[in-house]
Short mmCIF file of C-alpha atoms in Angstrom, two decimals:
data_model
loop_
_atom_site.label_atom_id
_atom_site.label_comp_id
_atom_site.label_asym_id
_atom_site.label_seq_id
_atom_site.Cartn_x
_atom_site.Cartn_y
_atom_site.Cartn_z
CA MET O 1 27.40 1.06 -3.41
CA THR O 2 25.78 -0.12 -0.20
CA PRO O 3 24.80 -3.81 0.11
CA LEU O 4 21.14 -2.75 -0.18
CA ALA O 5 21.81 -0.81 -3.38
CA ILE O 6 23.61 -3.83 -4.86
CA GLN O 7 20.66 -6.08 -4.06
CA VAL O 8 18.22 -3.60 -5.63
CA ALA O 9 20.36 -3.42 -8.77
CA GLU O 10 20.39 -7.22 -9.05
CA ALA O 11 16.59 -7.39 -8.74
CA VAL O 12 16.09 -4.59 -11.27
CA THR O 13 18.37 -6.34 -13.76
CA MET O 14 16.47 -9.60 -13.43
CA VAL O 15 13.04 -7.96 -13.97
CA HIS O 16 14.38 -5.99 -16.95
CA GLN O 17 15.48 -9.26 -18.53
CA ARG O 18 11.88 -10.50 -18.44
CA TRP O 19 10.22 -7.13 -19.08
CA PRO O 20 12.50 -4.71 -20.99
CA HIS O 21 10.46 -1.57 -20.35
CA ASN O 22 10.37 1.36 -17.94
CA ALA O 23 7.40 1.59 -15.60
CA ARG O 24 5.55 4.79 -14.77
CA VAL O 25 3.34 3.47 -11.96
CA GLY O 26 3.81 0.90 -9.22
CA LEU O 27 0.73 -0.79 -7.75
CA ILE O 28 0.62 -2.76 -4.50
CA LEU O 29 -2.54 -4.83 -4.12
CA GLY O 30 -3.42 -5.73 -0.56
CA THR O 31 -5.77 -8.26 1.01
CA GLY O 32 -8.66 -9.24 -1.23
CA LEU O 33 -7.70 -6.80 -3.95
CA GLY O 34 -5.71 -9.02 -6.28
CA HIS O 35 -8.41 -9.03 -8.99
CA LEU O 36 -7.32 -5.54 -9.98
CA ALA O 37 -4.33 -7.19 -11.65
CA ASP O 38 -6.76 -8.80 -14.12
CA GLN O 39 -7.28 -5.36 -15.66
CA VAL O 40 -3.60 -5.12 -16.58
CA GLU O 41 -2.55 -6.13 -20.09
CA HIS O 42 -0.03 -8.76 -19.02
CA GLU O 43 3.37 -8.65 -20.68
CA ALA O 44 5.26 -10.62 -18.03
CA ILE O 45 4.33 -12.33 -14.76
CA ILE O 46 7.23 -12.99 -12.41
CA ALA O 47 6.95 -14.97 -9.19
CA TYR O 48 8.52 -13.25 -6.20
CA ASP O 49 10.59 -16.40 -5.70
CA ASP O 50 12.33 -15.69 -9.02
CA ILE O 51 13.37 -12.11 -8.18
CA PRO O 52 16.65 -11.86 -6.26
CA HIS O 53 16.23 -10.70 -2.65
CA PHE O 54 12.48 -10.14 -3.09
CA PRO O 55 10.43 -11.00 0.05
CA ARG O 56 7.84 -13.77 -0.26
CA SER O 57 4.26 -13.12 0.78
CA THR O 58 2.53 -15.63 3.05
CA ALA O 59 -0.64 -13.69 3.92
CA LEU O 60 -4.09 -15.00 3.02
CA SER O 61 -5.17 -14.16 -0.61
CA HIS O 62 -1.74 -12.77 -1.54
CA LYS O 63 -0.55 -14.54 -4.72
CA GLY O 64 3.05 -13.40 -4.54
CA GLN O 65 3.81 -12.34 -8.09
CA LEU O 66 4.82 -9.23 -10.00
CA VAL O 67 2.59 -8.48 -12.99
CA CYS O 68 4.29 -6.30 -15.60
CA GLY O 69 2.26 -4.70 -18.35
CA ARG O 70 -0.04 -1.81 -19.21
CA LEU O 71 -3.13 -0.32 -17.67
CA ALA O 72 -4.94 2.30 -19.77
CA GLY O 73 -1.84 2.29 -21.96
CA VAL O 74 0.44 3.19 -19.05
CA PRO O 75 3.33 0.82 -18.19
CA VAL O 76 2.75 -0.48 -14.68
CA LEU O 77 4.29 -2.87 -12.19
CA THR O 78 1.63 -4.60 -10.12
CA MET O 79 2.43 -6.48 -6.93
CA GLU O 80 -0.18 -9.17 -6.23
CA GLY O 81 0.46 -9.39 -2.54
CA ARG O 82 2.97 -7.85 -0.17
CA SER O 83 5.05 -8.86 2.81
CA HIS O 84 4.47 -7.66 6.36
CA LEU O 85 6.51 -7.09 9.48
CA TYR O 86 4.41 -9.71 11.29
CA GLU O 87 5.67 -12.35 8.85
CA GLY O 88 9.12 -11.90 10.35
CA TYR O 89 10.54 -9.54 7.76
CA SER O 90 12.57 -6.46 8.61
CA ALA O 91 11.45 -2.99 7.52
CA ASP O 92 14.16 -3.03 4.83
CA GLU O 93 12.85 -6.31 3.44
CA VAL O 94 9.22 -5.15 3.45
CA THR O 95 10.15 -2.01 1.51
CA PHE O 96 12.63 -3.65 -0.86
CA PRO O 97 10.02 -3.93 -3.67
CA ILE O 98 9.49 -0.15 -3.57
CA ARG O 99 13.16 0.43 -4.29
CA VAL O 100 12.97 -2.06 -7.15
CA MET O 101 9.91 -0.33 -8.62
CA ARG O 102 11.69 3.01 -8.45
CA GLY O 103 14.74 1.47 -10.06
CA LEU O 104 12.48 0.29 -12.89
CA GLY O 105 11.29 3.83 -13.48
CA ALA O 106 8.06 4.12 -11.44
CA GLU O 107 7.31 7.70 -10.39
CA LEU O 108 3.91 7.07 -8.81
CA LEU O 109 3.05 4.49 -6.14
CA ILE O 110 -0.57 3.44 -5.61
CA VAL O 111 -0.89 1.21 -2.58
CA SER O 112 -4.02 -0.50 -1.28
CA ASN O 113 -4.84 -2.30 1.92
CA ALA O 114 -7.66 -3.76 4.00
CA SER O 115 -8.22 -2.06 7.34
CA GLY O 116 -10.35 -2.06 10.46
CA GLY O 117 -12.60 0.95 10.90
CA LEU O 118 -12.13 3.16 13.96
CA ASN O 119 -14.37 5.99 12.85
CA PRO O 120 -17.98 5.15 13.80
CA ARG O 121 -19.26 6.95 10.70
CA TYR O 122 -17.54 4.40 8.47
CA ALA O 123 -19.17 1.16 7.31
CA SER O 124 -17.81 -2.15 6.10
CA GLY O 125 -17.03 -1.91 2.40
CA ASP O 126 -16.34 1.84 2.43
CA VAL O 127 -13.16 3.16 0.84
CA MET O 128 -10.88 5.54 2.69
CA VAL O 129 -8.38 7.67 0.81
CA VAL O 130 -5.40 8.09 3.12
CA ALA O 131 -4.56 11.74 3.73
CA ASP O 132 -2.15 11.11 6.62
CA HIS O 133 -0.99 8.37 8.94
CA ILE O 134 0.04 7.57 12.51
CA HIS O 135 3.08 5.31 12.62
CA LEU O 136 2.96 2.87 15.56
CA MET O 137 5.08 0.11 14.06
CA PHE O 138 8.21 1.53 15.69
CA ARG O 139 10.44 0.18 12.93
CA CYS O 140 11.73 2.14 9.96
CA PRO O 141 13.66 1.26 6.80
CA GLU O 142 17.15 2.58 6.37
CA ALA O 143 17.74 5.73 4.36
CA ALA O 144 18.58 5.19 0.69
CA ASN O 145 21.86 7.07 1.12
CA SER O 146 24.14 5.44 3.70
CA ASP O 147 25.44 8.93 4.59
CA GLU O 148 21.93 10.09 5.45
CA GLN O 149 21.73 10.62 9.19
CA ARG O 150 18.18 11.88 9.74
CA PRO O 151 15.43 9.39 10.67
CA ILE O 152 13.30 8.41 7.71
CA GLU O 153 10.17 9.59 9.59
CA ARG O 154 11.39 13.14 9.05
CA ILE O 155 11.00 12.75 5.32
CA GLY O 156 8.06 14.95 4.44
CA ARG O 157 8.28 17.14 7.55
CA ASN O 158 7.92 20.82 6.59
CA VAL O 159 7.97 19.85 2.91
CA ALA O 160 5.47 18.16 0.59
CA PRO O 161 2.96 15.83 2.30
CA LEU O 162 3.61 12.09 2.12
CA TYR O 163 0.23 11.52 0.46
CA ASP O 164 -0.19 13.63 -2.68
CA PRO O 165 -3.08 16.08 -2.02
CA ALA O 166 -4.00 16.33 -5.71
CA LEU O 167 -4.32 12.54 -5.95
CA VAL O 168 -6.43 12.47 -2.78
CA GLU O 169 -8.82 15.05 -4.22
CA ARG O 170 -8.97 13.31 -7.57
CA SER O 171 -9.80 9.99 -5.87
CA LEU O 172 -12.66 11.54 -3.93
CA GLU O 173 -13.98 13.13 -7.12
CA ILE O 174 -14.00 9.74 -8.84
CA ALA O 175 -15.93 8.22 -5.94
CA ARG O 176 -18.55 10.98 -6.12
CA ARG O 177 -18.86 10.56 -9.87
CA GLU O 178 -19.24 6.78 -9.59
CA ASN O 179 -21.62 7.13 -6.64
CA PHE O 180 -19.86 5.11 -3.95
CA VAL O 181 -18.70 6.07 -0.48
CA ALA O 182 -15.12 7.25 -0.04
CA HIS O 183 -13.72 9.11 2.95
CA ARG O 184 -10.60 11.18 3.52
CA GLY O 185 -8.92 9.96 6.69
CA VAL O 186 -5.98 8.91 8.82
CA TYR O 187 -4.48 5.41 8.71
CA VAL O 188 -2.92 3.99 11.88
CA ALA O 189 -0.17 1.45 11.21
CA VAL O 190 0.51 -1.28 13.78
CA THR O 191 2.70 -4.34 13.51
CA GLY O 192 0.10 -7.08 14.11
CA PRO O 193 -0.69 -9.86 13.38
CA ASN O 194 -3.23 -9.76 16.22
CA TYR O 195 -6.35 -7.65 15.90
CA GLU O 196 -6.83 -4.87 18.43
CA THR O 197 -8.40 -5.12 21.87
CA ARG O 198 -11.35 -2.94 22.84
CA ALA O 199 -9.06 -0.67 24.83
CA GLU O 200 -6.67 -0.35 21.90
CA TYR O 201 -9.55 0.54 19.54
CA ARG O 202 -10.60 3.32 21.89
CA PHE O 203 -7.02 4.56 22.19
CA LEU O 204 -6.38 4.58 18.42
CA ARG O 205 -9.60 6.48 17.78
CA ARG O 206 -8.82 9.00 20.50
CA ILE O 207 -5.39 9.83 19.03
CA GLY O 208 -6.94 10.62 15.65
CA GLY O 209 -7.11 7.37 13.69
CA ASP O 210 -9.93 6.59 11.29
CA VAL O 211 -8.77 3.09 10.33
CA VAL O 212 -6.09 0.69 11.53
CA GLY O 213 -3.98 -1.76 9.55
CA MET O 214 -0.70 -3.67 9.45
CA SER O 215 1.00 -2.42 6.29
CA THR O 216 1.47 0.53 3.93
CA VAL O 217 3.34 3.05 6.08
CA PRO O 218 6.87 1.61 5.64
CA GLU O 219 6.29 1.43 1.88
CA VAL O 220 5.00 5.00 1.78
CA LEU O 221 7.97 6.31 3.75
CA VAL O 222 10.46 4.78 1.32
CA ALA O 223 8.48 5.85 -1.75
CA SER O 224 8.41 9.42 -0.51
CA GLN O 225 12.10 9.33 0.31
CA LEU O 226 12.79 8.17 -3.24
CA GLY O 227 10.79 11.05 -4.70
CA MET O 228 7.68 9.14 -5.75
CA ARG O 229 4.16 10.54 -5.61
CA VAL O 230 1.96 8.41 -3.37
CA LEU O 231 -1.72 7.48 -3.26
CA ALA O 232 -2.95 5.05 -0.60
CA LEU O 233 -6.42 3.50 -0.60
CA SER O 234 -7.88 1.54 2.29
CA THR O 235 -10.91 -0.76 2.21
CA VAL O 236 -12.77 -0.75 5.52
CA THR O 237 -13.50 -4.43 6.16
CA ASN O 238 -15.02 -4.12 9.64
CA VAL O 239 -15.85 -1.31 12.03
CA ALA O 240 -14.78 -1.48 15.65
CA ARG O 241 -17.54 -1.15 18.23
CA PRO O 242 -15.73 -1.59 21.56
CA ASP O 243 -18.97 -1.75 23.55
CA ALA O 244 -20.45 -4.42 21.25
CA PRO O 245 -17.41 -6.47 20.22
CA HIS O 246 -17.49 -8.87 17.29
CA ILE O 247 -14.90 -11.56 16.60
CA VAL O 248 -13.16 -10.71 13.33
CA LYS O 249 -12.10 -13.62 11.13
CA ALA O 250 -9.48 -13.33 8.39
CA ALA O 251 -11.79 -14.92 5.81
CA GLU O 252 -14.42 -12.24 6.50
CA VAL O 253 -11.84 -9.51 5.96
CA VAL O 254 -10.91 -10.99 2.58
CA SER O 255 -14.56 -11.35 1.57
CA VAL O 256 -15.45 -7.72 2.30
CA ALA O 257 -12.29 -6.47 0.56
CA GLU O 258 -13.13 -8.49 -2.54
CA HIS O 259 -16.68 -7.10 -2.57
CA ALA O 260 -15.35 -3.52 -2.44
CA GLU O 261 -12.66 -4.17 -5.07
CA PRO O 262 -14.66 -2.69 -8.03
CA ASN O 263 -14.78 0.69 -6.26
CA LEU O 264 -11.04 0.63 -5.65
CA ARG O 265 -10.52 -0.38 -9.26
CA ASN O 266 -12.52 2.66 -10.43
CA ILE O 267 -10.27 4.98 -8.47
CA VAL O 268 -7.06 3.33 -9.63
CA GLN O 269 -8.08 3.34 -13.29
CA GLY O 270 -9.18 6.96 -13.03
CA ILE O 271 -5.86 7.99 -11.49
CA ILE O 272 -3.92 6.04 -14.12
CA HIS O 273 -5.89 7.79 -16.88
CA SER O 274 -4.97 11.13 -15.36
CA VAL O 275 -1.22 10.45 -15.63
CA THR O 276 -1.31 9.62 -19.33
#
C-alpha cells in the first residue's frame, strides 16, 4: 500500500469506530451553507481534529466537523467545512476527505461552494448547477494507484463527464418546481485567497466561465477518479461588474450564501430522495 492509502485506511477505521455504518452519499458544505447539516439525523459528530490525517478548516463559517447520519433515510457523511489550497494545504491534503468518504462506502458526492458571478445574467443569491469547469489552480492530487502514469486531469476525457448529466438535469427540475433561479454553467477554479482584479474578471468571462471560486475542482477530480457520481452546486454571492467595481467583503459572501441556503437544501434533499 502507498503511504496515502495507509493514511486513508487509518482515517476510515477511526470513523467506523464512531459510526459503524456504510455511507451512500458524501456532502461537502461550503461557505455559508453549514445549516444544511441540521437536516441530517445525527448519529455521530466527529471533529476533523479527531480524524487521523484529516485537514483542518480555517475558513470563515466552516465548523470543521464530520456529521454522520441519515438524510431522507439515506446514510450520509456531511462535511461542515472544507480545506483550501490557499490555507497552505497540498492538493492531496485537500482531497483526502474524498478518499475517506469513498472508503466509507459513498458512491455519490454532492459538493457546494460560494462563488463570484462572471456571467452578467446572474444575480447574487442565484444557484448555479456546475456542468463543467475550467481548472486554473495548476495543482492536482496524485492518482489513487501509484502505478498510474496519466495526469489526473485526463480522468473523464472521452469518457463519462465529471459532473453527472442526469443529476444536473434533476437539480434544474427541482429549481423550476420550487420556483427559484438555478443556472447550468461553468465553474472556474483559482487558488485564491485574493479576489479577482477587473482584468482577471474580464479574462475569466472571455474564456467561458460563469462563476469563479477557490475550491471544488480538486475534490471533483478525485471523486471522479474513484468512480463516484458528482453533483456540484454553486451559490452566486456577488456578480462582477468590472466597469463598476465593488469591494467584496468575506462577511457579505457568507451572508448571501446563508440567505440562499434553503434553495440549495431543496436541491440536495431532492437528489437524496432520488437515490433511495
